[in-house]
Short mmCIF file of C-alpha atoms in Angstrom, two decimals:
data_model
loop_
_atom_site.label_atom_id
_atom_site.label_comp_id
_atom_site.label_asym_id
_atom_site.label_seq_id
_atom_site.Cartn_x
_atom_site.Cartn_y
_atom_site.Cartn_z
CA ASP B 363 -7.37 -8.19 13.31
CA ALA B 364 -6.25 -9.54 10.17
CA LYS B 365 -9.11 -9.60 7.74
CA THR B 366 -7.45 -11.92 5.15
CA THR B 367 -5.22 -15.02 5.21
CA GLN B 368 -2.59 -15.92 2.40
CA PRO B 369 -0.06 -18.36 2.15
CA PRO B 370 3.33 -16.88 3.39
CA SER B 371 5.21 -17.88 -0.14
CA MET B 372 4.60 -19.82 -3.10
CA ASP B 373 6.87 -20.66 -6.31
CA CYS B 374 5.80 -20.24 -9.75
CA ALA B 375 7.15 -21.30 -12.93
CA GLU B 376 7.71 -18.58 -15.92
CA GLY B 377 5.11 -18.69 -18.41
CA ARG B 378 2.71 -20.96 -16.03
CA ALA B 379 -0.33 -19.50 -14.46
CA ALA B 380 0.06 -18.45 -10.79
CA ASN B 381 -3.23 -18.71 -8.61
CA LEU B 382 -2.72 -16.83 -5.21
CA PRO B 383 -5.48 -17.98 -2.65
CA CYS B 384 -6.98 -15.45 -0.04
CA ASN B 385 -9.29 -16.23 2.69
CA HIS B 386 -11.61 -13.74 3.86
CA SER B 387 -14.39 -15.52 5.73
CA THR B 388 -15.51 -12.55 7.76
CA ILE B 389 -15.94 -10.19 4.86
CA SER B 390 -18.89 -7.68 5.19
CA GLY B 391 -21.40 -6.91 2.17
CA ASN B 392 -20.07 -3.43 1.21
CA GLU B 393 -16.45 -4.65 1.46
CA TYR B 394 -14.15 -4.72 -1.55
CA VAL B 395 -11.44 -7.21 -2.17
CA TYR B 396 -8.32 -5.52 -3.56
CA TRP B 397 -5.12 -7.03 -4.50
CA TYR B 398 -1.88 -5.16 -4.81
CA ARG B 399 1.82 -6.24 -5.17
CA GLN B 400 4.95 -4.79 -4.04
CA ILE B 401 8.54 -5.20 -5.61
CA HIS B 402 11.28 -4.96 -3.30
CA SER B 403 12.10 -1.48 -1.98
CA GLN B 404 8.94 -0.01 -4.10
CA GLY B 405 5.78 1.24 -3.47
CA PRO B 406 2.71 -1.27 -3.57
CA GLN B 407 1.51 -1.37 -7.17
CA TYR B 408 -2.52 -1.78 -7.79
CA ILE B 409 -3.27 -5.02 -9.60
CA ILE B 410 -7.31 -5.32 -9.40
CA HIS B 411 -10.21 -5.31 -7.11
CA GLY B 412 -13.84 -6.54 -6.83
CA LEU B 413 -17.02 -6.84 -5.05
CA LYS B 414 -18.70 -10.07 -5.94
CA ASN B 415 -18.46 -10.43 -9.49
CA ASN B 416 -14.94 -12.16 -11.25
CA GLU B 417 -12.95 -9.33 -12.51
CA THR B 418 -10.36 -9.24 -15.42
CA ASN B 419 -7.59 -6.73 -16.55
CA GLU B 420 -4.65 -6.65 -18.47
CA MET B 421 -2.52 -7.58 -15.38
CA ALA B 422 -4.76 -10.43 -13.79
CA SER B 423 -8.02 -12.10 -12.99
CA LEU B 424 -9.92 -12.18 -9.82
CA ILE B 425 -12.15 -14.94 -8.90
CA ILE B 426 -14.49 -14.21 -5.89
CA THR B 427 -16.70 -17.24 -4.90
CA GLU B 428 -20.01 -16.91 -4.37
CA ASP B 429 -20.38 -16.64 -0.68
CA ARG B 430 -17.16 -13.88 -1.04
CA LYS B 431 -15.49 -15.80 1.90
CA SER B 432 -12.59 -16.59 -0.52
CA SER B 433 -10.93 -15.48 -3.67
CA THR B 434 -8.00 -16.29 -6.22
CA LEU B 435 -6.09 -13.69 -7.96
CA ILE B 436 -4.54 -15.42 -11.21
CA LEU B 437 -1.46 -14.44 -13.25
CA PRO B 438 -2.03 -15.91 -16.75
CA HIS B 439 1.58 -16.05 -17.81
CA ALA B 440 4.21 -15.49 -14.95
CA THR B 441 6.99 -13.71 -15.73
CA LEU B 442 10.21 -13.15 -13.68
CA ARG B 443 9.17 -9.83 -13.19
CA ASP B 444 6.02 -10.84 -11.55
CA THR B 445 8.46 -11.86 -8.51
CA ALA B 446 7.03 -9.87 -5.45
CA VAL B 447 4.86 -9.80 -2.36
CA TYR B 448 1.15 -9.95 -3.03
CA TYR B 449 -1.28 -8.51 -0.72
CA CYS B 450 -5.00 -9.23 -0.61
CA ILE B 451 -6.97 -6.68 1.38
CA VAL B 452 -10.63 -6.50 2.25
CA ASP B 453 -11.84 -3.20 3.02
CA ASN B 454 -14.37 -0.24 2.48
CA ASP B 455 -12.43 2.52 3.64
CA TYR B 456 -9.41 4.18 2.29
CA LYS B 457 -7.11 3.20 4.91
CA LEU B 458 -6.06 -0.15 3.69
CA SER B 459 -4.94 -2.41 6.18
CA PHE B 460 -1.82 -4.59 4.66
CA GLY B 461 -1.60 -8.15 5.96
CA ALA B 462 1.64 -10.40 5.50
CA GLY B 463 1.03 -10.88 1.83
CA THR B 464 2.37 -13.82 -0.24
CA THR B 465 5.87 -13.75 -1.44
CA VAL B 466 5.47 -15.08 -5.17
CA THR B 467 8.98 -16.30 -6.78
CA VAL B 468 8.80 -16.76 -10.42
CA ARG B 469 11.63 -19.16 -11.36
CA ALA B 470 13.22 -19.52 -14.85
CA GLY V 45 -3.06 5.98 -13.69
CA ALA V 46 -2.59 9.27 -11.66
CA VAL V 47 0.97 9.40 -10.05
CA VAL V 48 2.21 10.50 -6.84
CA SER V 49 5.78 11.62 -6.35
CA GLN V 50 7.57 10.79 -3.37
CA HIS V 51 10.85 12.40 -2.37
CA PRO V 52 13.70 11.90 -1.55
CA SER V 53 13.78 8.22 -2.71
CA TRP V 54 16.43 7.43 0.17
CA VAL V 55 18.31 9.51 2.79
CA ILE V 56 20.80 8.99 5.40
CA CYS V 57 21.01 11.18 8.47
CA LYS V 58 22.59 11.54 11.82
CA SER V 59 21.02 10.34 15.31
CA GLY V 60 19.16 13.39 16.45
CA THR V 61 18.66 15.38 13.40
CA SER V 62 15.14 15.64 11.52
CA VAL V 63 14.50 14.40 8.24
CA LYS V 64 11.41 15.69 6.10
CA ILE V 65 9.84 13.45 3.39
CA GLU V 66 7.48 15.14 0.88
CA CYS V 67 4.64 13.15 -1.18
CA ARG V 68 2.99 15.09 -3.89
CA SER V 69 -0.06 14.43 -6.06
CA LEU V 70 1.02 15.09 -9.59
CA ASP V 71 -2.26 15.43 -11.74
CA PHE V 72 -5.01 15.30 -8.98
CA GLN V 73 -5.88 17.31 -5.87
CA ALA V 74 -5.67 14.68 -2.86
CA THR V 75 -7.26 15.90 -0.01
CA THR V 76 -6.54 12.76 1.98
CA MET V 77 -3.10 10.87 2.11
CA PHE V 78 -1.63 8.33 4.26
CA TRP V 79 1.69 7.74 5.66
CA TYR V 80 2.77 3.94 6.03
CA ARG V 81 6.07 2.67 7.68
CA GLN V 82 7.63 -0.74 6.59
CA PHE V 83 10.57 -2.57 8.46
CA PRO V 84 12.83 -5.24 6.62
CA LYS V 85 10.66 -8.27 5.74
CA GLN V 86 7.60 -6.92 7.58
CA SER V 87 4.16 -5.55 6.01
CA LEU V 88 3.17 -2.03 5.64
CA MET V 89 1.81 -0.44 8.69
CA LEU V 90 -0.30 2.54 8.77
CA MET V 91 1.08 5.63 10.77
CA ALA V 92 -1.37 8.28 10.21
CA THR V 93 -3.89 9.83 7.84
CA SER V 94 -3.04 13.36 6.51
CA ASN V 95 -6.10 15.66 5.80
CA GLU V 96 -5.65 18.83 3.70
CA GLY V 97 -6.03 21.53 6.00
CA SER V 98 -6.61 19.92 9.24
CA LYS V 99 -4.46 18.06 11.86
CA ALA V 100 -3.32 14.59 10.74
CA THR V 101 -5.10 11.42 12.80
CA TYR V 102 -2.69 9.05 13.99
CA GLU V 103 -2.70 5.30 14.41
CA GLN V 104 -2.25 3.72 17.87
CA GLY V 105 1.16 3.85 19.22
CA VAL V 106 2.58 6.53 16.65
CA GLU V 107 4.09 9.40 18.33
CA LYS V 108 2.70 12.69 16.88
CA ASP V 109 5.31 14.83 18.29
CA LYS V 110 7.86 12.67 16.55
CA PHE V 111 6.23 12.09 13.08
CA LEU V 112 5.07 15.69 12.25
CA ILE V 113 2.55 15.39 9.45
CA ASN V 114 1.90 18.62 7.47
CA HIS V 115 -1.14 18.96 4.58
CA ALA V 116 -0.84 22.24 3.50
CA SER V 117 -2.22 22.31 0.07
CA LEU V 118 -4.25 19.71 -2.32
CA THR V 119 -1.03 18.09 -3.79
CA LEU V 120 1.69 18.35 -0.96
CA SER V 121 1.83 16.22 2.33
CA THR V 122 5.12 15.98 4.28
CA LEU V 123 6.21 13.68 7.06
CA THR V 124 9.34 15.09 9.32
CA VAL V 125 10.80 12.58 11.45
CA THR V 126 11.88 14.68 14.55
CA SER V 127 15.07 13.84 16.42
CA ALA V 128 15.72 10.68 14.41
CA HIS V 129 17.15 7.65 16.03
CA PRO V 130 18.21 4.43 14.40
CA GLU V 131 15.14 2.46 15.39
CA ASP V 132 13.37 5.13 12.83
CA SER V 133 15.30 3.56 10.02
CA SER V 134 12.67 2.13 7.89
CA PHE V 135 10.97 2.38 4.42
CA TYR V 136 8.22 5.29 4.46
CA ILE V 137 5.52 5.38 2.01
CA CYS V 138 2.82 7.71 1.04
CA SER V 139 -0.63 6.70 -0.77
CA ALA V 140 -3.10 9.32 -1.85
CA ARG V 141 -6.87 8.89 -2.10
CA ASP V 142 -8.15 8.90 -5.69
CA PRO V 143 -11.21 11.76 -5.38
CA ILE V 144 -13.15 9.95 -8.24
CA PHE V 145 -13.02 6.34 -6.69
CA PRO V 146 -15.14 4.11 -7.79
CA GLU V 147 -15.61 5.80 -11.03
CA THR V 148 -11.92 4.68 -11.67
CA ASN V 149 -10.11 1.58 -10.75
CA GLU V 150 -7.50 2.36 -8.09
CA LYS V 151 -8.69 3.78 -4.63
CA LEU V 152 -5.29 4.75 -3.52
CA PHE V 153 -2.25 5.55 -5.43
CA PHE V 154 1.16 4.96 -3.70
CA GLY V 155 4.44 6.90 -3.95
CA SER V 156 7.89 4.90 -4.39
CA GLY V 157 8.81 5.15 -1.03
CA THR V 158 11.47 6.75 1.03
CA GLN V 159 14.30 4.41 2.63
CA LEU V 160 15.61 6.23 5.58
CA SER V 161 18.62 5.03 7.61
CA VAL V 162 19.74 6.81 10.66
CA LEU V 163 23.36 6.54 11.96
#
């Protein structure tokens, strides 16, 4: 059962912000929202995670709606190296279940 | 952050042979590791959970006799694909649980993956 829904793909212009949406309407109170990305033929790379507050780190910002049913990952200044598949995962266990993700293509 | 090393990064083998993939946690003790498989243009699929000193737990549909997992130490888990066939060709990825999460940011550390091609 897919816990999250993401658009299959999106394009972004280099230097612009990329906003990646994720719906998780069945999220429960103790489940975190995680974002990972996978560049072709590499292992997944952790980006950010949050429970209910918005979070920011050196890579991205995570905006979680008040009802926690959706979130948005923001890459503030996309570069060509940000081209990857981005996975939004909702879980409270260590067995992270990966959905189909969003293929983000950053174009010059 | 902590590092998980996976070896080899790619391997080609003949049909019917066995292939071993290693997953090591380099600077922390990993009591639990996970093995994923990824076919081209598909997402990661969890195969099994590897627990140090005990038998692995396999996900539904994954043959435990086909994919042997050994987690004999706190820093090493191995996945052996036995009697490999072309349909076993895939990208295999391991991950290790961060023992002190949520004090740290990363819940799981992932290896760089192993591309297996069975001829």
